[in-house]
Amino acid sequence: MLAAFGKNRALVSSLLRGGNGGDGASAAAVWAVSKRFMSASGDSITVREALNSAIDEEMTADSKVFVMGEEVGEYQGAYKVTKGLLQKFGPDRVLDTPITEAGFTGLGVGAAMYGLKPIVEFMTFNFAMQAIDHLINSAAKTNYMSGGTINVPIVFRGPNGAAAGVAAQHSQCFAAWYGQVPGLKVLVPYDAEDARGLMKAAIRDPDPVVFLENELLYGESFPVSKEVLDPSFTLPIGKAKIMREGSDLTIVTFSKMVGYALKAADELAKEGISVEVVNLRSIRPLDRETINASVRKTSRLLCLEEGWPQHGVCAEICASVVEESFYYLDAPVERICGADVPMPYAANLERLAVPQIDDVIRAARRICFRKQDKRKATA
Amino acid sequence: MQGIMESIQTLCSGDHGNEGFMQDDEDEEEENGVGRLTSWAELLGFGLAVFSEAIAPQLQCFCDRTLGFAVGQGGSREAWIKAVAMAMSLVRKAVKKGWVGALAPAARVMSQALSTASEPITLDIPVPFKAHKVETPSVTVETSAQELTNFFKTMFIMRRMEIAADSLYKSKFIRGFCHLYDGQEAVCVGMEAALNDKDCIITAYRDHCTHLGRGGSVLEVFAELMGRKDGCSLGKGGSMHMYNKKGGFYGGNGIVGAQTPLGAGLAFAQKYLKVEGVTLAMYGDGAANQGQLFEAMNISALWNLPVIYVCENNHYGMGTAEWRSAKSPEYYKRGDYIPGLKVDGMDCLAVKQAVKYAKEYALQNGPMVLEMDTYRYHGHSMSDPGSTYRTRDEISGVRQERDPIERIRKLLLSNNIATVAELKTMEKEAKKEVEDALSKAKESPSPDSDELFTHVYRKGYGAKAYGADRKEVVVKLP
């Protein structure tokens, strides 16, 4: 391994400086080395690896699939999600674009209208606002306006929501914005299995898919089964997953907050509150059946999201539960969301602007009408 | 054609020979048929019909009374002298009664048609091209009688269709927006003459005629405008959202300028899939200042995409004249590093030449800009009288001097391709075609209520969609 590293060090540094890595064989060697560095063990992969392998496999299976975005090629991806793809598939299928979201997004949508299957990466979904007209008016609505004759099989992907310390213009969550639009599908993976299965399903889907990832999840490792690693693995679009079964309270959430909900559930279990955690996986279509079935079982709902509360995803979930499962509720529905402020930079303020695990625990106790902390004091 | 008509009438009047065999209704049929005879094959066929129906029996009769007589009399010298005398007298009668004279125009037209229907005619484009970073194409254009006649007919149908749409809007059959193309017909008709089915067109909201040019029917345009089932988008799109994927027409786009990067994407796909075709991304002088247009131009030049940016400069972006919205209204130069041509957009042949040239260029070298200098007679849309920002004199001036249909009419007449009467017949037919389509469209029903929820997705996975009253209307999307 060290020998291989030494041999390829010059190549790697040339690549990082923006070169094109020399001939194909050395490039492949670099890619093989970097892949070995990326995966921890055979049973467990990071979300980044999950996305990378999903895109890789779909590009191998269907020559119409191509990737484009800023820095997806020679830079190996701003967050390394597209690492190695340029070397494997070449510059005709992995395209570095200029910093012109409106232009390249429109180009992607046009290519999809013709019949190709583009994967358009936004460095973050904050920048997609520059191109939002194409996502909504050119992509989402075209199949309907054309009476079903022109569909748009495109995937828009990239990090969404808050990262760490990137401040107001780089931290917005767009799940509610895109989730409102008929004609779009909006997916929100949490772990590696979600990332692989939903990405493959999104690429194969004949409609425009907004794929909202999370930057802080890219590096997290999750155990995956052999089935998940199989190239034919996909997950159904529009189906939520019960991450943890429970009987006292349903927490419905998505993306990074699923991890928070699971941690909160562990804590709450110590004081006898059994929490069922629903990982939405899909904002649109929204799995109202799973949500309502869970709430009818537990009779209590807590919605959790990182984005702003007003007109947010949680607002829709609460409305759905009140409309369909009112008589099953033993307590008012509640939401834990981001604060109604642009994201501040200072670390302490940033912590106050997004939900913390303690917020989830406090709300859970409130919903279960528990006032005291019944955990055993640690010495 | 007039000559043929007269000859048939003379031949058929029945008092020259034994046979007055052509019926009156056949006369009428031929009268209507005359207008359609533009290809040499059709003319030859018609000539043969005239010959077999009108001339041959008379010839038969002539032969009977001369040769037949002589032979019947035993072929003697006296018989032959009598036969010759009879022949001369018959010929004199025929000339006196106008037969021979009547046959002449028929023969002339037939021979003309046989040689000239698709034979190339060379014409010069009167208004020169202006070029930016490229050589101008030649002003000498090759066309044919057939092509010019088709230009006339197609543009006339488009003109009638748009005028009919105007009345439909005023009688409230059409709602919302209706942007009419009359005046600009030469652009889409000239373009089609240089394109084939591998090429794609994408345009903005002034798309009724462009849709027609790509293979759409007048019926489906009218039905779509009125929101009926038989519309090209099943009534769910309306004036601004007409599409024909098989014909390579991608709309019909309501957001100004959005169609330009979409067009670059279509060209990208053509290049990716190695289709030897180009995409024409059309936009107006109003959209020519849009940022996304320049973003699209940058990428398409960088990646050598086979896209031609066609600026239909009708000099007004809604109500704002070009000099009030663009610092540089020389739109053919606005591509900067992308070469451009300025074209007389009221001249089908100039448009055809420019697009042919640009297509060859784009397939090898990447994008080009074509600025079509054109004009719209109507306002921006049906809610715009079109006279608050320009003078009526300007509009009527363009109509008198530059109208695209009149230009082709003059060419057809001056090149003896059609007579005034023939053109009138063509116009009558076009009007009838449009009227028939209109009445059929009016009979088309509105879409069924459950069409509200169809085509939201190509694949809906049974997801639920709700109507206004969520408890009343819940549908599983197919």
Tab-separated table of N, CA and C in Angstrom, chain A residues 151-279:
chain	number	residue	atom	x	y	z
A	151	ASN	N	-41.531	14.182	-20.842
A	151	ASN	CA	-41.159	14.047	-19.437
A	151	ASN	C	-39.699	14.488	-19.263
A	152	VAL	N	-39.327	14.707	-18.018
A	152	VAL	CA	-38.003	15.280	-17.740
A	152	VAL	C	-37.296	14.396	-16.715
A	153	PRO	N	-36.551	13.397	-17.162
A	153	PRO	CA	-35.923	12.443	-16.233
A	153	PRO	C	-34.600	12.963	-15.705
A	154	ILE	N	-34.650	13.931	-14.817
A	154	ILE	CA	-33.432	14.589	-14.352
A	154	ILE	C	-33.330	14.467	-12.835
A	155	VAL	N	-32.111	14.433	-12.312
A	155	VAL	CA	-31.890	14.450	-10.868
A	155	VAL	C	-31.108	15.712	-10.533
A	156	PHE	N	-31.640	16.494	-9.608
A	156	PHE	CA	-30.912	17.648	-9.091
A	156	PHE	C	-30.442	17.252	-7.709
A	157	ARG	N	-29.132	17.230	-7.488
A	157	ARG	CA	-28.673	16.796	-6.172
A	157	ARG	C	-27.657	17.760	-5.604
A	158	GLY	N	-27.481	17.648	-4.281
A	158	GLY	CA	-26.480	18.497	-3.625
A	158	GLY	C	-26.803	18.639	-2.155
A	159	PRO	N	-25.887	19.234	-1.376
A	159	PRO	CA	-26.140	19.412	0.050
A	159	PRO	C	-27.200	20.479	0.295
A	160	ASN	N	-28.022	20.221	1.314
A	160	ASN	CA	-29.131	21.099	1.665
A	160	ASN	C	-29.061	21.366	3.153
A	161	GLY	N	-29.536	22.539	3.571
A	161	GLY	CA	-29.623	22.802	5.000
A	161	GLY	C	-28.312	23.274	5.593
A	162	ALA	N	-28.290	23.285	6.924
A	162	ALA	CA	-27.143	23.868	7.641
A	162	ALA	C	-25.941	22.945	7.607
A	163	ALA	N	-24.770	23.543	7.447
A	163	ALA	CA	-23.524	22.804	7.645
A	163	ALA	C	-23.000	23.272	9.005
A	164	ALA	N	-21.739	23.691	9.068
A	164	ALA	CA	-21.239	24.176	10.354
A	164	ALA	C	-20.486	25.479	10.130
A	165	GLY	N	-21.039	26.582	10.637
A	165	GLY	CA	-20.319	27.845	10.554
A	165	GLY	C	-20.278	28.466	9.180
A	166	VAL	N	-21.211	28.092	8.289
A	166	VAL	CA	-21.180	28.675	6.944
A	166	VAL	C	-22.124	29.873	6.803
A	167	ALA	N	-22.830	30.187	7.882
A	167	ALA	CA	-23.638	31.419	7.977
A	167	ALA	C	-24.850	31.441	7.046
A	168	ALA	N	-25.478	32.634	7.011
A	168	ALA	CA	-26.856	32.728	6.523
A	168	ALA	C	-27.066	32.302	5.084
A	169	GLN	N	-26.174	32.719	4.159
A	169	GLN	CA	-26.466	32.460	2.743
A	169	GLN	C	-26.162	31.034	2.315
A	170	HIS	N	-25.569	30.268	3.209
A	170	HIS	CA	-25.171	28.910	2.832
A	170	HIS	C	-25.831	27.854	3.696
A	171	SER	N	-26.896	28.213	4.400
A	171	SER	CA	-27.430	27.270	5.392
A	171	SER	C	-28.913	26.985	5.283
A	172	GLN	N	-29.566	27.429	4.213
A	172	GLN	CA	-31.028	27.305	4.182
A	172	GLN	C	-31.462	25.898	3.816
A	173	CYS	N	-32.591	25.474	4.402
A	173	CYS	CA	-33.168	24.175	4.052
A	173	CYS	C	-34.307	24.411	3.073
A	174	PHE	N	-34.273	23.736	1.924
A	174	PHE	CA	-35.250	23.981	0.855
A	174	PHE	C	-36.282	22.875	0.724
A	175	ALA	N	-36.326	21.973	1.696
A	175	ALA	CA	-37.254	20.841	1.595
A	175	ALA	C	-38.689	21.304	1.409
A	176	ALA	N	-39.096	22.327	2.170
A	176	ALA	CA	-40.484	22.788	2.087
A	176	ALA	C	-40.753	23.473	0.755
A	177	TRP	N	-39.782	24.216	0.250
A	177	TRP	CA	-39.983	24.924	-1.017
A	177	TRP	C	-40.265	23.941	-2.143
A	178	TYR	N	-39.371	22.972	-2.324
A	178	TYR	CA	-39.531	22.026	-3.425
A	178	TYR	C	-40.638	21.037	-3.132
A	179	GLY	N	-40.823	20.727	-1.840
A	179	GLY	CA	-41.846	19.756	-1.466
A	179	GLY	C	-43.240	20.213	-1.803
A	180	GLN	N	-43.404	21.507	-2.023
A	180	GLN	CA	-44.736	22.006	-2.301
A	180	GLN	C	-45.164	21.783	-3.748
A	181	VAL	N	-44.201	21.527	-4.624
A	181	VAL	CA	-44.474	21.631	-6.067
A	181	VAL	C	-44.922	20.314	-6.691
A	182	PRO	N	-46.154	20.258	-7.223
A	182	PRO	CA	-46.559	19.039	-7.924
A	182	PRO	C	-45.742	18.889	-9.194
A	183	GLY	N	-45.298	17.686	-9.454
A	183	GLY	CA	-44.449	17.454	-10.620
A	183	GLY	C	-43.021	17.165	-10.227
A	184	LEU	N	-42.638	17.568	-8.995
A	184	LEU	CA	-41.312	17.230	-8.492
A	184	LEU	C	-41.419	16.051	-7.549
A	185	LYS	N	-40.328	15.290	-7.461
A	185	LYS	CA	-40.199	14.326	-6.375
A	185	LYS	C	-39.039	14.831	-5.526
A	186	VAL	N	-39.206	14.786	-4.222
A	186	VAL	CA	-38.175	15.334	-3.338
A	186	VAL	C	-37.754	14.249	-2.357
A	187	LEU	N	-36.474	13.889	-2.409
A	187	LEU	CA	-35.973	12.802	-1.574
A	187	LEU	C	-34.957	13.324	-0.574
A	188	VAL	N	-34.982	12.740	0.627
A	188	VAL	CA	-34.117	13.196	1.709
A	188	VAL	C	-33.484	11.995	2.409
A	189	PRO	N	-32.358	11.500	1.879
A	189	PRO	CA	-31.724	10.325	2.485
A	189	PRO	C	-31.115	10.665	3.838
A	190	TYR	N	-31.062	9.676	4.702
A	190	TYR	CA	-30.364	9.877	5.969
A	190	TYR	C	-29.067	9.064	5.964
A	191	ASP	N	-29.190	7.720	5.957
A	191	ASP	CA	-27.973	6.924	6.107
A	191	ASP	C	-27.493	6.404	4.751
A	192	ALA	N	-26.497	5.507	4.820
A	192	ALA	CA	-25.882	5.028	3.580
A	192	ALA	C	-26.857	4.208	2.753
A	193	GLU	N	-27.687	3.444	3.420
A	193	GLU	CA	-28.669	2.632	2.703
A	193	GLU	C	-29.652	3.537	1.964
A	194	ASP	N	-30.125	4.581	2.656
A	194	ASP	CA	-31.013	5.557	2.020
A	194	ASP	C	-30.320	6.171	0.819
A	195	ALA	N	-29.067	6.560	1.022
A	195	ALA	CA	-28.352	7.271	-0.039
A	195	ALA	C	-28.234	6.404	-1.276
A	196	ARG	N	-27.843	5.163	-1.100
A	196	ARG	CA	-27.696	4.279	-2.254
A	196	ARG	C	-29.032	3.993	-2.921
A	197	GLY	N	-29.967	3.544	-2.117
A	197	GLY	CA	-31.245	3.105	-2.676
A	197	GLY	C	-32.020	4.235	-3.326
A	198	LEU	N	-32.055	5.385	-2.646
A	198	LEU	CA	-32.829	6.498	-3.182
A	198	LEU	C	-32.146	7.129	-4.384
A	199	MET	N	-30.813	7.183	-4.377
A	199	MET	CA	-30.118	7.762	-5.527
A	199	MET	C	-30.352	6.904	-6.766
A	200	LYS	N	-30.260	5.595	-6.598
A	200	LYS	CA	-30.473	4.734	-7.764
A	200	LYS	C	-31.917	4.856	-8.260
A	201	ALA	N	-32.844	4.911	-7.310
A	201	ALA	CA	-34.244	5.075	-7.714
A	201	ALA	C	-34.455	6.409	-8.409
A	202	ALA	N	-33.793	7.447	-7.916
A	202	ALA	CA	-33.952	8.777	-8.496
A	202	ALA	C	-33.423	8.824	-9.916
A	203	ILE	N	-32.264	8.203	-10.142
A	203	ILE	CA	-31.678	8.239	-11.486
A	203	ILE	C	-32.562	7.464	-12.460
A	204	ARG	N	-33.153	6.388	-11.997
A	204	ARG	CA	-33.996	5.591	-12.889
A	204	ARG	C	-35.379	6.207	-13.089
A	205	ASP	N	-35.743	7.153	-12.258
A	205	ASP	CA	-37.097	7.696	-12.295
A	205	ASP	C	-37.312	8.588	-13.516
A	206	PRO	N	-38.489	8.501	-14.160
A	206	PRO	CA	-38.714	9.303	-15.362
A	206	PRO	C	-39.104	10.752	-15.107
A	207	ASP	N	-39.148	11.163	-13.845
A	207	ASP	CA	-39.585	12.522	-13.507
A	207	ASP	C	-38.462	13.289	-12.818
A	208	PRO	N	-38.593	14.632	-12.719
A	208	PRO	CA	-37.524	15.386	-12.053
A	208	PRO	C	-37.492	15.093	-10.554
A	209	VAL	N	-36.305	14.793	-10.045
A	209	VAL	CA	-36.131	14.469	-8.637
A	209	VAL	C	-35.179	15.477	-8.019
A	210	VAL	N	-35.606	16.072	-6.898
A	210	VAL	CA	-34.730	16.952	-6.130
A	210	VAL	C	-34.180	16.113	-4.996
A	211	PHE	N	-32.878	15.911	-4.974
A	211	PHE	CA	-32.253	14.973	-4.042
A	211	PHE	C	-31.476	15.793	-3.022
A	212	LEU	N	-32.041	15.936	-1.823
A	212	LEU	CA	-31.461	16.827	-0.815
A	212	LEU	C	-30.558	16.040	0.131
A	213	GLU	N	-29.257	16.258	-0.018
A	213	GLU	CA	-28.293	15.557	0.842
A	213	GLU	C	-27.943	16.453	2.020
A	214	ASN	N	-27.015	16.000	2.849
A	214	ASN	CA	-26.580	16.837	3.966
A	214	ASN	C	-25.076	16.745	4.086
A	215	GLU	N	-24.419	17.889	4.113
A	215	GLU	CA	-22.966	17.898	4.071
A	215	GLU	C	-22.349	17.186	5.267
A	216	LEU	N	-22.983	17.364	6.437
A	216	LEU	CA	-22.387	16.788	7.634
A	216	LEU	C	-22.573	15.276	7.703
A	217	LEU	N	-23.460	14.730	6.853
A	217	LEU	CA	-23.670	13.279	6.848
A	217	LEU	C	-22.726	12.559	5.898
A	218	TYR	N	-22.108	13.316	4.962
A	218	TYR	CA	-21.301	12.658	3.934
A	218	TYR	C	-20.243	11.729	4.528
A	219	GLY	N	-19.619	12.198	5.625
A	219	GLY	CA	-18.508	11.434	6.184
A	219	GLY	C	-18.935	10.373	7.185
A	220	GLU	N	-20.227	10.311	7.499
A	220	GLU	CA	-20.659	9.336	8.516
A	220	GLU	C	-20.794	7.950	7.934
A	221	SER	N	-20.329	6.984	8.682
A	221	SER	CA	-20.355	5.581	8.262
A	221	SER	C	-21.586	4.890	8.801
A	222	PHE	N	-22.166	4.019	8.014
A	222	PHE	CA	-23.325	3.237	8.470
A	222	PHE	C	-23.154	1.802	8.026
A	223	PRO	N	-23.578	0.863	8.839
A	223	PRO	CA	-23.502	-0.543	8.398
A	223	PRO	C	-24.532	-0.787	7.293
A	224	VAL	N	-24.103	-1.569	6.303
A	224	VAL	CA	-25.016	-1.906	5.209
A	224	VAL	C	-24.962	-3.385	4.929
A	225	SER	N	-26.086	-3.944	4.515
A	225	SER	CA	-26.136	-5.370	4.202
A	225	SER	C	-25.634	-5.603	2.778
A	226	LYS	N	-25.411	-6.874	2.451
A	226	LYS	CA	-24.960	-7.241	1.093
A	226	LYS	C	-25.993	-6.806	0.060
A	227	GLU	N	-27.229	-6.890	0.473
A	227	GLU	CA	-28.322	-6.533	-0.454
A	227	GLU	C	-28.194	-5.071	-0.868
A	228	VAL	N	-27.859	-4.236	0.093
A	228	VAL	CA	-27.738	-2.799	-0.185
A	228	VAL	C	-26.598	-2.531	-1.149
A	229	LEU	N	-25.528	-3.355	-1.051
A	229	LEU	CA	-24.367	-3.122	-1.903
A	229	LEU	C	-24.540	-3.688	-3.305
A	230	ASP	N	-25.593	-4.438	-3.506
A	230	ASP	CA	-25.822	-5.020	-4.825
A	230	ASP	C	-26.204	-3.930	-5.833
A	231	PRO	N	-25.688	-4.024	-7.069
A	231	PRO	CA	-25.993	-2.975	-8.050
A	231	PRO	C	-27.474	-2.842	-8.396
A	232	SER	N	-28.256	-3.852	-8.074
A	232	SER	CA	-29.672	-3.743	-8.427
A	232	SER	C	-30.508	-3.167	-7.296
A	233	PHE	N	-29.858	-2.779	-6.179
A	233	PHE	CA	-30.605	-2.315	-5.008
A	233	PHE	C	-31.226	-0.936	-5.258
A	234	THR	N	-32.520	-0.835	-5.045
A	234	THR	CA	-33.143	0.487	-5.022
A	234	THR	C	-34.142	0.525	-3.878
A	235	LEU	N	-34.531	1.726	-3.501
A	235	LEU	CA	-35.578	1.890	-2.503
A	235	LEU	C	-36.797	2.508	-3.179
A	236	PRO	N	-37.987	2.187	-2.718
A	236	PRO	CA	-39.173	2.785	-3.341
A	236	PRO	C	-39.276	4.269	-2.993
A	237	ILE	N	-39.711	5.039	-3.980
A	237	ILE	CA	-39.883	6.479	-3.756
A	237	ILE	C	-41.246	6.700	-3.122
A	238	GLY	N	-41.300	7.500	-2.080
A	238	GLY	CA	-42.579	7.811	-1.451
A	238	GLY	C	-42.880	6.942	-0.254
A	239	LYS	N	-41.897	6.178	0.221
A	239	LYS	CA	-42.134	5.308	1.383
A	239	LYS	C	-41.186	5.684	2.513
A	240	ALA	N	-41.752	5.937	3.696
A	240	ALA	CA	-40.932	6.256	4.857
A	240	ALA	C	-40.444	4.963	5.506
A	241	LYS	N	-39.441	5.089	6.387
A	241	LYS	CA	-38.940	3.894	7.071
A	241	LYS	C	-39.056	4.071	8.581
A	242	ILE	N	-39.532	3.052	9.240
A	242	ILE	CA	-39.552	3.062	10.705
A	242	ILE	C	-38.155	2.657	11.152
A	243	MET	N	-37.396	3.637	11.713
A	243	MET	CA	-36.010	3.354	12.099
A	243	MET	C	-35.969	2.622	13.430
A	244	ARG	N	-36.968	2.925	14.237
A	244	ARG	CA	-36.979	2.366	15.587
A	244	ARG	C	-38.441	2.278	15.980
A	245	GLU	N	-38.840	1.134	16.482
A	245	GLU	CA	-40.252	0.991	16.852
A	245	GLU	C	-40.477	1.459	18.279
A	246	GLY	N	-41.692	2.013	18.504
A	246	GLY	CA	-41.988	2.489	19.851
A	246	GLY	C	-43.484	2.555	20.043
A	247	SER	N	-43.898	2.893	21.286
A	247	SER	CA	-45.338	2.848	21.562
A	247	SER	C	-45.892	4.103	22.199
A	248	ASP	N	-45.007	5.029	22.640
A	248	ASP	CA	-45.524	6.187	23.376
A	248	ASP	C	-45.594	7.456	22.549
A	249	LEU	N	-44.681	7.586	21.606
A	249	LEU	CA	-44.567	8.853	20.879
A	249	LEU	C	-43.977	8.568	19.504
A	250	THR	N	-44.524	9.243	18.493
A	250	THR	CA	-43.949	9.149	17.138
A	250	THR	C	-43.155	10.410	16.857
A	251	ILE	N	-41.890	10.221	16.518
A	251	ILE	CA	-41.109	11.375	16.032
A	251	ILE	C	-40.954	11.195	14.533
A	252	VAL	N	-41.448	12.167	13.761
A	252	VAL	CA	-41.308	12.120	12.298
A	252	VAL	C	-40.255	13.134	11.901
A	253	THR	N	-39.272	12.700	11.141
A	253	THR	CA	-38.212	13.615	10.757
A	253	THR	C	-37.502	13.126	9.505
A	254	PHE	N	-36.466	13.872	9.085
A	254	PHE	CA	-35.733	13.481	7.875
A	254	PHE	C	-34.308	14.015	7.927
A	255	SER	N	-33.475	13.412	7.124
A	255	SER	CA	-32.076	13.817	6.955
A	255	SER	C	-31.322	13.767	8.289
A	256	LYS	N	-30.495	14.740	8.527
A	256	LYS	CA	-29.620	14.677	9.697
A	256	LYS	C	-30.403	14.552	11.004
A	257	MET	N	-31.563	15.101	11.058
A	257	MET	CA	-32.371	15.072	12.286
A	257	MET	C	-32.807	13.668	12.673
A	258	VAL	N	-32.761	12.741	11.718
A	258	VAL	CA	-33.070	11.339	12.062
A	258	VAL	C	-32.075	10.840	13.102
A	259	GLY	N	-30.800	11.212	12.907
A	259	GLY	CA	-29.771	10.818	13.871
A	259	GLY	C	-30.055	11.420	15.238
A	260	TYR	N	-30.471	12.681	15.261
A	260	TYR	CA	-30.804	13.337	16.529
A	260	TYR	C	-31.987	12.630	17.186
A	261	ALA	N	-32.988	12.286	16.397
A	261	ALA	CA	-34.184	11.640	16.950
A	261	ALA	C	-33.825	10.290	17.557
A	262	LEU	N	-32.931	9.559	16.860
A	262	LEU	CA	-32.545	8.248	17.383
A	262	LEU	C	-31.789	8.395	18.692
A	263	LYS	N	-30.901	9.391	18.764
A	263	LYS	CA	-30.158	9.611	20.014
A	263	LYS	C	-31.121	10.022	21.119
A	264	ALA	N	-32.046	10.901	20.794
A	264	ALA	CA	-33.035	11.331	21.789
A	264	ALA	C	-33.864	10.141	22.248
A	265	ALA	N	-34.201	9.258	21.312
A	265	ALA	CA	-35.006	8.077	21.664
A	265	ALA	C	-34.262	7.198	22.658
A	266	ASP	N	-32.934	7.051	22.436
A	266	ASP	CA	-32.128	6.258	23.381
A	266	ASP	C	-32.223	6.850	24.786
A	267	GLU	N	-32.067	8.176	24.861
A	267	GLU	CA	-32.138	8.851	26.158
A	267	GLU	C	-33.519	8.681	26.778
A	268	LEU	N	-34.548	8.878	25.996
A	268	LEU	CA	-35.923	8.818	26.509
A	268	LEU	C	-36.285	7.403	26.958
A	269	ALA	N	-35.670	6.416	26.310
A	269	ALA	CA	-35.954	5.041	26.699
A	269	ALA	C	-35.549	4.818	28.156
A	270	LYS	N	-34.486	5.507	28.584
A	270	LYS	CA	-34.013	5.328	29.958
A	270	LYS	C	-35.055	5.785	30.973
A	271	GLU	N	-35.902	6.725	30.562
A	271	GLU	CA	-36.941	7.142	31.505
A	271	GLU	C	-38.305	6.568	31.156
A	272	GLY	N	-38.288	5.533	30.375
A	272	GLY	CA	-39.519	4.794	30.138
A	272	GLY	C	-40.411	5.348	29.044
A	273	ILE	N	-39.901	6.256	28.226
A	273	ILE	CA	-40.705	6.740	27.098
A	273	ILE	C	-40.236	5.997	25.847
A	274	SER	N	-41.151	5.278	25.241
A	274	SER	CA	-40.798	4.463	24.078
A	274	SER	C	-41.132	5.244	22.805
A	275	VAL	N	-40.080	5.607	22.082
A	275	VAL	CA	-40.252	6.504	20.924
A	275	VAL	C	-40.160	5.733	19.621
A	276	GLU	N	-41.095	5.984	18.729
A	276	GLU	CA	-41.018	5.419	17.374
A	276	GLU	C	-40.467	6.509	16.456
A	277	VAL	N	-39.395	6.183	15.752
A	277	VAL	CA	-38.767	7.195	14.877
A	277	VAL	C	-39.086	6.855	13.427
A	278	VAL	N	-39.724	7.800	12.751
A	278	VAL	CA	-40.062	7.622	11.334
A	278	VAL	C	-39.111	8.468	10.503
A	279	ASN	N	-38.353	7.803	9.636
A	279	ASN	CA	-37.443	8.486	8.706
A	279	ASN	C	-38.210	8.664	7.403
